[in-house]
Amino acid sequence: MPEISRFLGIVITMYFKDHNPPHFHVQYNDYRAQIAISTLGMIEGQLPPRVLSLVVEWGSMHRDELLENWTELSTTGQFHKIEPLA
């Protein structure tokens, strides 16, 4: 599972050839969640409200890059790192 980004203790990953809809995985301490790229809504899991807010902020800034990674991972297995939230 490639690590796409890491910031403030939050780890963003994607799986190779994962199921639809396009999404990314978030890990923060003992919390885990899946976030839809199109809506930045939580598909599954749980995150503290402040962490979810940071993830949504980061996701809105990098939505195009996330979709590119989704496509590349599902077709070629390639990906690129995305800048963390500053």
mmCIF file of C-alpha atoms in Angstrom:
data_model
loop_
_atom_site.group_PDB
_atom_site.id
_atom_site.type_symbol
_atom_site.label_atom_id
_atom_site.label_comp_id
_atom_site.label_asym_id
_atom_site.label_seq_id
_atom_site.Cartn_x
_atom_site.Cartn_y
_atom_site.Cartn_z
ATOM 1 C CA MET A 1 0.000 0.000 0.000
ATOM 2 C CA PRO A 2 1.866 3.089 -1.220
ATOM 3 C CA GLU A 3 2.135 6.059 1.092
ATOM 4 C CA ILE A 4 0.982 9.102 -0.869
ATOM 5 C CA SER A 5 1.522 11.757 1.805
ATOM 6 C CA ARG A 6 2.207 12.230 5.512
ATOM 7 C CA PHE A 7 1.583 15.298 7.680
ATOM 8 C CA LEU A 8 0.832 16.061 11.338
ATOM 9 C CA GLY A 9 0.763 12.354 12.187
ATOM 10 C CA ILE A 10 -1.736 11.649 9.386
ATOM 11 C CA VAL A 11 -0.757 9.036 6.793
ATOM 12 C CA ILE A 12 -2.469 9.003 3.385
ATOM 13 C CA THR A 13 -2.275 5.787 1.345
ATOM 14 C CA MET A 14 -3.866 4.102 -1.658
ATOM 15 C CA TYR A 15 -4.072 0.429 -2.579
ATOM 16 C CA PHE A 16 -3.045 -1.019 -5.930
ATOM 17 C CA LYS A 17 -6.125 -1.828 -8.054
ATOM 18 C CA ASP A 18 -8.567 -0.916 -5.259
ATOM 19 C CA HIS A 19 -12.371 -1.030 -5.615
ATOM 20 C CA ASN A 20 -14.496 1.908 -6.773
ATOM 21 C CA PRO A 21 -15.376 4.652 -5.999
ATOM 22 C CA PRO A 22 -11.968 6.346 -6.202
ATOM 23 C CA HIS A 23 -10.786 6.952 -2.654
ATOM 24 C CA PHE A 24 -7.791 7.138 -0.360
ATOM 25 C CA HIS A 25 -7.064 5.676 3.047
ATOM 26 C CA VAL A 26 -6.253 7.719 6.134
ATOM 27 C CA GLN A 27 -4.455 6.485 9.243
ATOM 28 C CA TYR A 28 -4.098 8.557 12.372
ATOM 29 C CA ASN A 29 -2.994 6.816 15.568
ATOM 30 C CA ASP A 30 -5.576 4.034 16.059
ATOM 31 C CA TYR A 31 -8.090 5.629 13.659
ATOM 32 C CA ARG A 32 -8.652 4.458 10.080
ATOM 33 C CA ALA A 33 -10.919 5.807 7.349
ATOM 34 C CA GLN A 34 -11.580 5.773 3.612
ATOM 35 C CA ILE A 35 -12.293 9.125 1.948
ATOM 36 C CA ALA A 36 -13.984 9.502 -1.459
ATOM 37 C CA ILE A 37 -11.925 11.672 -3.787
ATOM 38 C CA SER A 38 -14.935 13.192 -5.576
ATOM 39 C CA THR A 39 -16.789 14.397 -2.478
ATOM 40 C CA LEU A 40 -14.091 14.152 0.217
ATOM 41 C CA GLY A 41 -16.762 12.457 2.307
ATOM 42 C CA MET A 42 -15.992 9.544 4.576
ATOM 43 C CA ILE A 43 -16.890 6.191 3.014
ATOM 44 C CA GLU A 44 -15.917 4.067 5.981
ATOM 45 C CA GLY A 45 -14.156 4.347 9.310
ATOM 46 C CA GLN A 46 -13.763 7.077 11.872
ATOM 47 C CA LEU A 47 -11.465 10.050 12.440
ATOM 48 C CA PRO A 48 -11.401 12.760 15.090
ATOM 49 C CA PRO A 49 -13.234 15.857 13.770
ATOM 50 C CA ARG A 50 -10.074 17.996 13.641
ATOM 51 C CA VAL A 51 -8.176 15.324 11.695
ATOM 52 C CA LEU A 52 -11.071 14.902 9.250
ATOM 53 C CA SER A 53 -11.085 18.675 8.725
ATOM 54 C CA LEU A 54 -7.356 18.662 7.940
ATOM 55 C CA VAL A 55 -7.735 15.712 5.565
ATOM 56 C CA VAL A 56 -10.603 17.414 3.724
ATOM 57 C CA GLU A 57 -8.573 20.638 3.445
ATOM 58 C CA TRP A 58 -5.585 18.709 2.067
ATOM 59 C CA GLY A 59 -7.785 16.647 -0.265
ATOM 60 C CA SER A 60 -9.470 19.712 -1.740
ATOM 61 C CA MET A 61 -6.053 21.184 -2.548
ATOM 62 C CA HIS A 62 -4.851 17.978 -4.245
ATOM 63 C CA ARG A 63 -7.972 16.401 -5.756
ATOM 64 C CA ASP A 64 -6.551 16.304 -9.306
ATOM 65 C CA GLU A 65 -3.326 14.680 -8.101
ATOM 66 C CA LEU A 66 -5.301 12.138 -6.080
ATOM 67 C CA LEU A 67 -7.348 11.191 -9.147
ATOM 68 C CA GLU A 68 -4.164 10.879 -11.215
ATOM 69 C CA ASN A 69 -2.680 8.569 -8.585
ATOM 70 C CA TRP A 70 -5.894 6.518 -8.474
ATOM 71 C CA THR A 71 -5.785 6.015 -12.242
ATOM 72 C CA GLU A 72 -2.066 5.270 -12.356
ATOM 73 C CA LEU A 73 -2.178 2.819 -9.445
ATOM 74 C CA SER A 74 -5.102 0.945 -10.963
ATOM 75 C CA THR A 75 -3.561 0.717 -14.440
ATOM 76 C CA THR A 76 0.247 0.782 -14.166
ATOM 77 C CA GLY A 77 0.976 0.432 -10.453
ATOM 78 C CA GLN A 78 2.853 3.736 -10.511
ATOM 79 C CA PHE A 79 2.190 6.693 -8.199
ATOM 80 C CA HIS A 80 3.737 9.932 -7.032
ATOM 81 C CA LYS A 81 3.983 11.553 -3.625
ATOM 82 C CA ILE A 82 1.735 14.526 -2.925
ATOM 83 C CA GLU A 83 2.893 17.524 -0.915
ATOM 84 C CA PRO A 84 1.788 17.444 2.721
ATOM 85 C CA LEU A 85 -0.423 20.041 4.327
ATOM 86 C CA ALA A 86 1.851 22.863 5.472
#
